Amino acid sequence: DTEVTQTPKHLVMGMTNKKSLKCEQHMGHRAMYWYKQKAKKPPELMFVYSYEKLSINESVPSRFSPECPNSSLLNLHLHALQPEDSALYLCASSHPLSGETQYFGPGTRLLVL
Amino acid sequence: GENVEQHPSTLSVQEGDSAVIKCTYSDSASNYFPWYKQELGKGPQLIIDIRSNVGEKKDQRIAVTLNKTAKHFSLHITETQPEDSAVYFCVQGGNKLVFGAGTILRVKS
């Protein structure tokens, strides 16, 4: 099973709202990732968790707050977003070694009004 | 910094024809090169990958070639079908994935 699940599939939020995106995998992977993808562009890395600890933060604004409560779950908490944050947010997972295959979820389509 | 150049940006082929997408990478130390297919409204899906200890890998209608000396790798799809229509990304693997800009493949029936 190479499935990564994400909820919700779609999310519309105002600039003052607080919401969370959720990601789950049961492949035993100990590395999990958040990516942001704008239309007609490749995914851009936001955060990497390795063994439930944040290992990479690609200078993402603090209005995005990641959390890894256990080895299967990854959350992205959203607060005070801007319209330019509207995008497809993708979660991925892999074994934590360099050069290991990353498996992506279907994404959450976020619209900030 | 590290980058991957991908060509062409769009590719239209007739059903049954072959499609070729080419990429050039910058990090000579990289040894893992996956290809992802992304259909509309979905996440990227791994379709094939190659490691630097081989020069070619094939899986049914899909093949990938790697030239480490020239730092080139290519995706070949034979006997294309309408369901092959999607965006394809070449990737330089490593601690962080470095994506090419993507190729929009359209297969006309």
CSV table of N, CA, C and O in Angstrom, one decimal, chain B:
chain,number,residue,atom,x,y,z
B,1,GLY,N,22.5,27.5,-7.4
B,1,GLY,CA,21.9,26.4,-6.7
B,1,GLY,C,21.5,25.3,-7.6
B,1,GLY,O,21.7,25.3,-8.8
B,2,GLU,N,21.0,24.2,-7.0
B,2,GLU,CA,20.6,23.1,-7.8
B,2,GLU,C,19.4,23.4,-8.7
B,2,GLU,O,18.4,24.1,-8.2
B,3,ASN,N,19.4,23.0,-9.9
B,3,ASN,CA,18.2,23.1,-10.8
B,3,ASN,C,18.1,22.0,-11.8
B,3,ASN,O,19.1,21.3,-12.1
B,4,VAL,N,16.9,21.8,-12.3
B,4,VAL,CA,16.6,20.8,-13.3
B,4,VAL,C,15.9,21.5,-14.5
B,4,VAL,O,14.9,22.2,-14.2
B,5,GLU,N,16.5,21.4,-15.6
B,5,GLU,CA,15.8,22.0,-16.8
B,5,GLU,C,15.1,20.9,-17.5
B,5,GLU,O,15.6,19.8,-17.8
B,6,GLN,N,13.8,21.2,-18.0
B,6,GLN,CA,12.9,20.2,-18.6
B,6,GLN,C,12.4,20.7,-19.9
B,6,GLN,O,11.9,21.8,-19.9
B,7,HIS,N,12.4,19.9,-20.9
B,7,HIS,CA,11.9,20.3,-22.2
B,7,HIS,C,11.2,19.1,-22.9
B,7,HIS,O,11.6,18.0,-22.7
B,8,PRO,N,10.1,19.3,-23.7
B,8,PRO,CA,9.5,20.6,-23.9
B,8,PRO,C,8.6,21.0,-22.8
B,8,PRO,O,8.3,20.2,-21.9
B,9,SER,N,8.0,22.2,-22.8
B,9,SER,CA,7.0,22.6,-21.8
B,9,SER,C,5.7,22.0,-22.1
B,9,SER,O,4.9,21.8,-21.2
B,10,THR,N,5.4,21.9,-23.4
B,10,THR,CA,4.1,21.2,-23.8
B,10,THR,C,4.5,20.3,-25.0
B,10,THR,O,5.4,20.6,-25.8
B,11,LEU,N,3.7,19.2,-25.1
B,11,LEU,CA,3.9,18.2,-26.1
B,11,LEU,C,2.6,17.6,-26.5
B,11,LEU,O,1.9,17.1,-25.7
B,12,SER,N,2.3,17.8,-27.8
B,12,SER,CA,1.1,17.2,-28.3
B,12,SER,C,1.4,16.0,-29.3
B,12,SER,O,2.2,16.3,-30.2
B,13,VAL,N,0.8,14.9,-29.1
B,13,VAL,CA,1.1,13.7,-30.0
B,13,VAL,C,-0.2,13.1,-30.3
B,13,VAL,O,-1.2,13.2,-29.6
B,14,GLN,N,-0.2,12.4,-31.4
B,14,GLN,CA,-1.3,11.6,-31.8
B,14,GLN,C,-1.3,10.2,-31.1
B,14,GLN,O,-0.2,9.7,-30.8
B,15,GLU,N,-2.5,9.8,-30.8
B,15,GLU,CA,-2.6,8.5,-30.1
B,15,GLU,C,-1.8,7.4,-30.9
B,15,GLU,O,-1.9,7.3,-32.1
B,16,GLY,N,-1.0,6.6,-30.1
B,16,GLY,CA,-0.2,5.6,-30.8
B,16,GLY,C,1.2,6.0,-31.1
B,16,GLY,O,2.1,5.2,-31.2
B,17,ASP,N,1.5,7.3,-31.1
B,17,ASP,CA,2.8,7.8,-31.3
B,17,ASP,C,3.6,7.8,-30.0
B,17,ASP,O,3.1,7.5,-28.9
B,18,SER,N,4.9,8.0,-30.1
B,18,SER,CA,5.8,8.1,-29.0
B,18,SER,C,6.0,9.5,-28.5
B,18,SER,O,5.8,10.5,-29.2
B,19,ALA,N,6.3,9.6,-27.2
B,19,ALA,CA,6.5,10.9,-26.6
B,19,ALA,C,7.9,10.9,-25.8
B,19,ALA,O,8.1,9.9,-25.2
B,20,VAL,N,8.7,11.9,-26.0
B,20,VAL,CA,10.0,12.0,-25.3
B,20,VAL,C,10.1,13.3,-24.5
B,20,VAL,O,9.8,14.3,-25.1
B,21,ILE,N,10.5,13.2,-23.3
B,21,ILE,CA,10.7,14.4,-22.4
B,21,ILE,C,12.1,14.3,-21.9
B,21,ILE,O,12.6,13.3,-21.5
B,22,LYS,N,12.8,15.5,-22.1
B,22,LYS,CA,14.3,15.5,-21.7
B,22,LYS,C,14.5,16.4,-20.6
B,22,LYS,O,13.9,17.5,-20.5
B,23,CYS,N,15.5,16.0,-19.7
B,23,CYS,CA,15.9,16.9,-18.6
B,23,CYS,C,17.4,16.9,-18.4
B,23,CYS,O,18.0,15.9,-18.7
B,24,THR,N,17.8,18.0,-17.9
B,24,THR,CA,19.2,18.2,-17.5
B,24,THR,C,19.3,18.6,-16.1
B,24,THR,O,18.6,19.5,-15.7
B,25,TYR,N,20.2,18.0,-15.3
B,25,TYR,CA,20.3,18.3,-13.9
B,25,TYR,C,21.7,18.9,-13.6
B,25,TYR,O,22.6,18.9,-14.4
B,26,SER,N,21.8,19.6,-12.4
B,26,SER,CA,23.1,20.3,-12.1
B,26,SER,C,24.0,19.6,-11.1
B,26,SER,O,25.2,19.8,-11.2
B,27,ASP,N,23.4,18.8,-10.2
B,27,ASP,CA,24.2,18.2,-9.1
B,27,ASP,C,24.8,16.9,-9.5
B,27,ASP,O,24.1,15.9,-9.6
B,28,SER,N,26.0,16.9,-9.8
B,28,SER,CA,26.7,15.7,-10.3
B,28,SER,C,26.7,14.6,-9.2
B,28,SER,O,27.0,13.4,-9.6
B,29,ALA,N,26.5,15.0,-8.0
B,29,ALA,CA,26.5,14.0,-6.9
B,29,ALA,C,25.2,13.2,-6.8
B,29,ALA,O,25.1,12.2,-6.1
B,30,SER,N,24.2,13.7,-7.5
B,30,SER,CA,22.8,13.1,-7.4
B,30,SER,C,22.9,11.7,-8.0
B,30,SER,O,23.5,11.5,-9.1
B,31,ASN,N,22.1,10.7,-7.4
B,31,ASN,CA,22.1,9.4,-8.0
B,31,ASN,C,20.7,8.8,-8.1
B,31,ASN,O,20.6,7.6,-8.2
B,32,TYR,N,19.7,9.6,-7.9
B,32,TYR,CA,18.3,9.1,-7.9
B,32,TYR,C,17.5,10.1,-8.7
B,32,TYR,O,17.4,11.3,-8.4
B,33,PHE,N,16.7,9.5,-9.7
B,33,PHE,CA,16.0,10.4,-10.6
B,33,PHE,C,14.6,9.8,-10.9
B,33,PHE,O,14.4,8.9,-11.7
B,34,PRO,N,13.6,10.3,-10.1
B,34,PRO,CA,12.2,9.8,-10.3
B,34,PRO,C,11.5,10.7,-11.3
B,34,PRO,O,11.8,11.8,-11.5
B,35,TRP,N,10.4,10.1,-11.9
B,35,TRP,CA,9.5,10.8,-12.8
B,35,TRP,C,8.1,10.7,-12.1
B,35,TRP,O,7.7,9.6,-11.8
B,36,TYR,N,7.4,11.8,-12.1
B,36,TYR,CA,6.1,11.9,-11.6
B,36,TYR,C,5.1,12.3,-12.6
B,36,TYR,O,5.4,13.2,-13.5
B,37,LYS,N,3.9,11.7,-12.6
B,37,LYS,CA,2.8,12.1,-13.5
B,37,LYS,C,1.7,12.7,-12.6
B,37,LYS,O,1.4,12.2,-11.6
B,38,GLN,N,1.2,13.9,-13.0
B,38,GLN,CA,0.2,14.6,-12.3
B,38,GLN,C,-1.0,14.8,-13.2
B,38,GLN,O,-0.9,15.6,-14.1
B,39,GLU,N,-2.1,14.2,-12.9
B,39,GLU,CA,-3.3,14.4,-13.6
B,39,GLU,C,-4.1,15.6,-12.9
B,39,GLU,O,-3.9,15.9,-11.8
B,40,LEU,N,-5.0,16.1,-13.7
B,40,LEU,CA,-5.7,17.3,-13.2
B,40,LEU,C,-6.4,17.0,-11.9
B,40,LEU,O,-7.2,16.0,-11.8
B,41,GLY,N,-6.2,17.9,-10.9
B,41,GLY,CA,-6.9,17.7,-9.6
B,41,GLY,C,-6.4,16.6,-8.7
B,41,GLY,O,-7.0,16.3,-7.7
B,42,LYS,N,-5.2,16.1,-9.1
B,42,LYS,CA,-4.6,15.0,-8.3
B,42,LYS,C,-3.2,15.3,-7.9
B,42,LYS,O,-2.6,16.3,-8.4
B,43,GLY,N,-2.7,14.5,-6.9
B,43,GLY,CA,-1.3,14.7,-6.5
B,43,GLY,C,-0.3,14.0,-7.5
B,43,GLY,O,-0.8,13.1,-8.3
B,44,PRO,N,0.9,14.3,-7.5
B,44,PRO,CA,1.9,13.7,-8.3
B,44,PRO,C,2.0,12.2,-8.0
B,44,PRO,O,2.1,11.8,-6.8
B,45,GLN,N,2.1,11.3,-9.0
B,45,GLN,CA,2.2,9.9,-8.8
B,45,GLN,C,3.5,9.4,-9.5
B,45,GLN,O,3.8,9.7,-10.6
B,46,LEU,N,4.3,8.7,-8.7
B,46,LEU,CA,5.5,8.1,-9.3
B,46,LEU,C,5.2,7.1,-10.4
B,46,LEU,O,4.4,6.3,-10.2
B,47,ILE,N,5.8,7.3,-11.5
B,47,ILE,CA,5.6,6.4,-12.6
B,47,ILE,C,6.8,5.5,-12.9
B,47,ILE,O,6.7,4.3,-13.3
B,48,ILE,N,8.0,6.0,-12.7
B,48,ILE,CA,9.2,5.2,-12.9
B,48,ILE,C,10.4,6.0,-12.3
B,48,ILE,O,10.3,7.2,-12.1
B,49,ASP,N,11.4,5.3,-11.9
B,49,ASP,CA,12.6,6.0,-11.4
B,49,ASP,C,13.8,5.2,-11.8
B,49,ASP,O,13.8,4.1,-12.3
B,50,ILE,N,15.0,5.9,-11.7
B,50,ILE,CA,16.2,5.3,-12.1
B,50,ILE,C,17.3,5.8,-11.2
B,50,ILE,O,17.3,6.9,-10.7
B,51,ARG,N,18.2,4.8,-10.9
B,51,ARG,CA,19.4,5.2,-10.1
B,51,ARG,C,20.6,5.1,-10.9
B,51,ARG,O,20.6,4.5,-12.0
B,52,SER,N,21.7,5.8,-10.4
B,52,SER,CA,22.8,6.0,-11.3
B,52,SER,C,23.7,4.8,-11.6
B,52,SER,O,24.6,4.9,-12.4
B,53,ASN,N,23.3,3.7,-11.0
B,53,ASN,CA,24.1,2.5,-11.4
B,53,ASN,C,23.6,1.8,-12.6
B,53,ASN,O,24.1,0.7,-13.0
B,54,VAL,N,22.5,2.3,-13.2
B,54,VAL,CA,22.0,1.8,-14.5
B,54,VAL,C,21.8,2.9,-15.5
B,54,VAL,O,21.6,4.1,-15.1
B,55,GLY,N,21.8,2.6,-16.8
B,55,GLY,CA,21.7,3.6,-17.8
B,55,GLY,C,20.3,3.6,-18.4
B,55,GLY,O,19.9,4.6,-19.0
B,56,GLU,N,19.5,2.6,-18.2
B,56,GLU,CA,18.2,2.5,-18.8
B,56,GLU,C,17.3,1.6,-17.9
B,56,GLU,O,17.7,0.6,-17.4
B,57,LYS,N,16.0,1.9,-17.8
B,57,LYS,CA,15.0,1.1,-17.1
B,57,LYS,C,13.7,1.2,-17.9
B,57,LYS,O,13.3,2.3,-18.4
B,58,LYS,N,13.0,0.1,-18.0
B,58,LYS,CA,11.8,0.0,-18.7
B,58,LYS,C,10.7,-0.6,-17.9
B,58,LYS,O,10.9,-1.6,-17.2
B,59,ASP,N,9.5,-0.1,-18.1
B,59,ASP,CA,8.3,-0.7,-17.4
B,59,ASP,C,7.2,-0.6,-18.4
B,59,ASP,O,6.5,0.5,-18.5
B,60,GLN,N,6.9,-1.6,-19.1
B,60,GLN,CA,5.8,-1.7,-20.1
B,60,GLN,C,6.1,-0.6,-21.2
B,60,GLN,O,7.1,-0.7,-21.9
B,61,ARG,N,5.2,0.4,-21.3
B,61,ARG,CA,5.3,1.4,-22.3
B,61,ARG,C,6.2,2.6,-21.9
B,61,ARG,O,6.4,3.5,-22.7
B,62,ILE,N,6.7,2.5,-20.7
B,62,ILE,CA,7.5,3.6,-20.2
B,62,ILE,C,9.0,3.2,-20.0
B,62,ILE,O,9.2,2.1,-19.5
B,63,ALA,N,9.9,4.1,-20.5
B,63,ALA,CA,11.3,3.8,-20.3
B,63,ALA,C,12.0,5.1,-19.9
B,63,ALA,O,11.5,6.2,-20.2
B,64,VAL,N,13.0,5.0,-19.1
B,64,VAL,CA,13.8,6.1,-18.7
B,64,VAL,C,15.3,5.8,-19.0
B,64,VAL,O,15.7,4.7,-18.8
B,65,THR,N,16.0,6.8,-19.5
B,65,THR,CA,17.4,6.7,-19.8
B,65,THR,C,18.2,7.7,-19.0
B,65,THR,O,17.7,8.8,-18.7
B,66,LEU,N,19.4,7.4,-18.6
B,66,LEU,CA,20.2,8.3,-17.8
B,66,LEU,C,21.6,8.3,-18.3
B,66,LEU,O,22.3,7.3,-18.6
B,67,ASN,N,22.1,9.5,-18.6
B,67,ASN,CA,23.5,9.7,-19.0
B,67,ASN,C,24.2,10.6,-17.9
B,67,ASN,O,24.0,11.8,-17.9
B,68,LYS,N,24.9,10.0,-17.0
B,68,LYS,CA,25.5,10.7,-15.9
B,68,LYS,C,26.6,11.6,-16.4
B,68,LYS,O,26.8,12.7,-15.8
B,69,THR,N,27.3,11.2,-17.4
B,69,THR,CA,28.4,12.1,-17.9
B,69,THR,C,27.9,13.4,-18.4
B,69,THR,O,28.4,14.5,-18.0
B,70,ALA,N,26.8,13.3,-19.1
B,70,ALA,CA,26.2,14.6,-19.7
B,70,ALA,C,25.2,15.2,-18.7
B,70,ALA,O,24.7,16.3,-19.0
B,71,LYS,N,24.9,14.5,-17.6
B,71,LYS,CA,23.8,14.9,-16.7
B,71,LYS,C,22.5,15.1,-17.4
B,71,LYS,O,21.8,16.1,-17.2
B,72,HIS,N,22.1,14.2,-18.2
B,72,HIS,CA,20.9,14.2,-18.9
B,72,HIS,C,20.1,12.9,-18.5
B,72,HIS,O,20.6,11.9,-18.3
B,73,PHE,N,18.7,13.1,-18.4
B,73,PHE,CA,17.9,11.9,-18.3
B,73,PHE,C,16.6,12.2,-19.0
B,73,PHE,O,16.2,13.3,-19.2
B,74,SER,N,16.0,11.1,-19.6
B,74,SER,CA,14.9,11.3,-20.5
B,74,SER,C,13.8,10.2,-20.1
B,74,SER,O,14.1,9.1,-19.7
B,75,LEU,N,12.5,10.6,-20.4
B,75,LEU,CA,11.4,9.7,-20.3
B,75,LEU,C,10.9,9.4,-21.7
B,75,LEU,O,10.7,10.4,-22.5
B,76,HIS,N,10.6,8.2,-22.0
B,76,HIS,CA,10.1,7.8,-23.3
B,76,HIS,C,8.8,7.0,-23.0
B,76,HIS,O,8.8,6.0,-22.3
B,77,ILE,N,7.7,7.5,-23.7
B,77,ILE,CA,6.4,6.8,-23.6
B,77,ILE,C,6.1,6.3,-25.0
B,77,ILE,O,6.0,7.1,-25.9
B,78,THR,N,5.9,5.0,-25.2
B,78,THR,CA,5.6,4.5,-26.5
B,78,THR,C,4.1,4.2,-26.6
B,78,THR,O,3.4,4.0,-25.5
B,79,GLU,N,3.5,4.1,-27.8
B,79,GLU,CA,2.1,3.8,-28.0
B,79,GLU,C,1.2,4.6,-27.1
B,79,GLU,O,0.4,4.0,-26.3
B,80,THR,N,1.4,5.9,-27.1
B,80,THR,CA,0.6,6.7,-26.2
B,80,THR,C,-0.9,6.5,-26.3
B,80,THR,O,-1.4,6.2,-27.4
B,81,GLN,N,-1.5,6.7,-25.2
B,81,GLN,CA,-3.0,6.6,-25.1
B,81,GLN,C,-3.6,7.9,-24.5
B,81,GLN,O,-2.8,8.6,-23.8
B,82,PRO,N,-4.8,8.1,-24.7
B,82,PRO,CA,-5.4,9.4,-24.1
B,82,PRO,C,-5.2,9.5,-22.6
B,82,PRO,O,-5.0,10.6,-22.1
B,83,GLU,N,-5.2,8.4,-21.9
B,83,GLU,CA,-5.0,8.5,-20.5
B,83,GLU,C,-3.6,8.8,-20.1
B,83,GLU,O,-3.3,9.0,-18.9
B,84,ASP,N,-2.7,8.9,-21.0
B,84,ASP,CA,-1.3,9.4,-20.7
B,84,ASP,C,-1.3,10.9,-20.6
B,84,ASP,O,-0.3,11.5,-20.2
B,85,SER,N,-2.4,11.6,-21.1
B,85,SER,CA,-2.4,13.0,-21.0
B,85,SER,C,-2.4,13.5,-19.5
B,85,SER,O,-3.2,13.1,-18.7
B,86,ALA,N,-1.4,14.3,-19.2
B,86,ALA,CA,-1.1,14.8,-17.9
B,86,ALA,C,0.1,15.7,-17.9
B,86,ALA,O,0.6,16.0,-18.9
B,87,VAL,N,0.5,16.2,-16.7
B,87,VAL,CA,1.7,16.9,-16.5
B,87,VAL,C,2.8,15.9,-16.0
B,87,VAL,O,2.5,15.2,-15.0
B,88,TYR,N,3.9,15.9,-16.6
B,88,TYR,CA,5.0,15.1,-16.2
B,88,TYR,C,6.2,15.9,-15.6
B,88,TYR,O,6.6,16.9,-16.2
B,89,PHE,N,6.7,15.5,-14.5
B,89,PHE,CA,7.8,16.2,-13.8
B,89,PHE,C,9.0,15.3,-13.7
B,89,PHE,O,8.9,14.1,-13.2
B,90,CYS,N,10.1,15.7,-14.2
B,90,CYS,CA,11.4,15.0,-13.9
B,90,CYS,C,11.9,15.6,-12.6
B,90,CYS,O,11.7,16.8,-12.3
B,91,VAL,N,12.6,14.8,-11.9
B,91,VAL,CA,13.1,15.2,-10.5
B,91,VAL,C,14.5,14.7,-10.3
B,91,VAL,O,14.8,13.6,-10.6
B,92,GLN,N,15.3,15.6,-9.7
B,92,GLN,CA,16.6,15.2,-9.2
B,92,GLN,C,16.4,14.9,-7.7
B,92,GLN,O,16.0,15.7,-6.9
B,93,GLY,N,16.6,13.6,-7.3
B,93,GLY,CA,16.4,13.2,-6.0
B,93,GLY,C,17.5,13.5,-5.0
B,93,GLY,O,18.6,14.0,-5.5
B,94,GLY,N,17.3,13.4,-3.7
B,94,GLY,CA,18.3,13.7,-2.8
B,94,GLY,C,17.6,14.1,-1.5
B,94,GLY,O,16.5,13.7,-1.2
B,95,ASN,N,18.3,14.8,-0.6
B,95,ASN,CA,17.7,15.3,0.7
B,95,ASN,C,16.4,16.1,0.4
B,95,ASN,O,15.4,16.0,1.1
B,96,LYS,N,16.5,16.8,-0.7
B,96,LYS,CA,15.3,17.6,-1.2
B,96,LYS,C,15.1,17.2,-2.6
B,96,LYS,O,16.1,17.1,-3.4
B,97,LEU,N,13.8,17.0,-3.0
B,97,LEU,CA,13.6,16.8,-4.4
B,97,LEU,C,13.7,18.1,-5.2
B,97,LEU,O,13.2,19.2,-4.7
B,98,VAL,N,14.3,18.1,-6.4
B,98,VAL,CA,14.4,19.3,-7.2
B,98,VAL,C,13.6,19.0,-8.5
B,98,VAL,O,14.0,18.1,-9.2
B,99,PHE,N,12.5,19.7,-8.7
B,99,PHE,CA,11.6,19.4,-9.8
B,99,PHE,C,12.0,20.2,-11.0
B,99,PHE,O,12.4,21.3,-10.9
B,100,GLY,N,11.8,19.5,-12.2
B,100,GLY,CA,11.7,20.3,-13.4
B,100,GLY,C,10.5,21.1,-13.5
B,100,GLY,O,9.6,20.9,-12.6
B,101,ALA,N,10.4,22.0,-14.5
B,101,ALA,CA,9.2,22.9,-14.6
B,101,ALA,C,7.9,22.1,-15.0
B,101,ALA,O,6.8,22.7,-14.9
B,102,GLY,N,8.1,20.9,-15.5
B,102,GLY,CA,6.9,20.2,-16.0
B,102,GLY,C,6.7,20.2,-17.5
B,102,GLY,O,7.0,21.2,-18.1
B,103,THR,N,6.1,19.1,-18.0
B,103,THR,CA,5.7,19.0,-19.4
B,103,THR,C,4.3,18.6,-19.5
B,103,THR,O,3.9,17.6,-18.9
B,104,ILE,N,3.5,19.5,-20.1
B,104,ILE,CA,2.1,19.1,-20.4
B,104,ILE,C,2.0,18.2,-21.6
B,104,ILE,O,2.3,18.7,-22.7
B,105,LEU,N,1.6,17.0,-21.4
B,105,LEU,CA,1.5,16.0,-22.5
B,105,LEU,C,0.0,15.9,-22.9
B,105,LEU,O,-0.8,15.6,-22.0
B,106,ARG,N,-0.3,16.1,-24.1
B,106,ARG,CA,-1.6,16.0,-24.7
B,106,ARG,C,-1.6,14.9,-25.7
B,106,ARG,O,-0.9,15.0,-26.7
B,107,VAL,N,-2.4,13.8,-25.5
B,107,VAL,CA,-2.5,12.8,-26.5
B,107,VAL,C,-3.8,12.9,-27.2
B,107,VAL,O,-4.9,12.8,-26.6
B,108,LYS,N,-3.8,13.1,-28.5
B,108,LYS,CA,-5.0,13.4,-29.3
B,108,LYS,C,-5.5,12.1,-29.9
B,108,LYS,O,-4.7,11.3,-30.5
B,109,SER,N,-6.8,11.8,-29.7
B,109,SER,CA,-7.3,10.5,-30.3
B,109,SER,C,-8.0,10.8,-31.6
B,109,SER,O,-8.2,11.9,-32.0
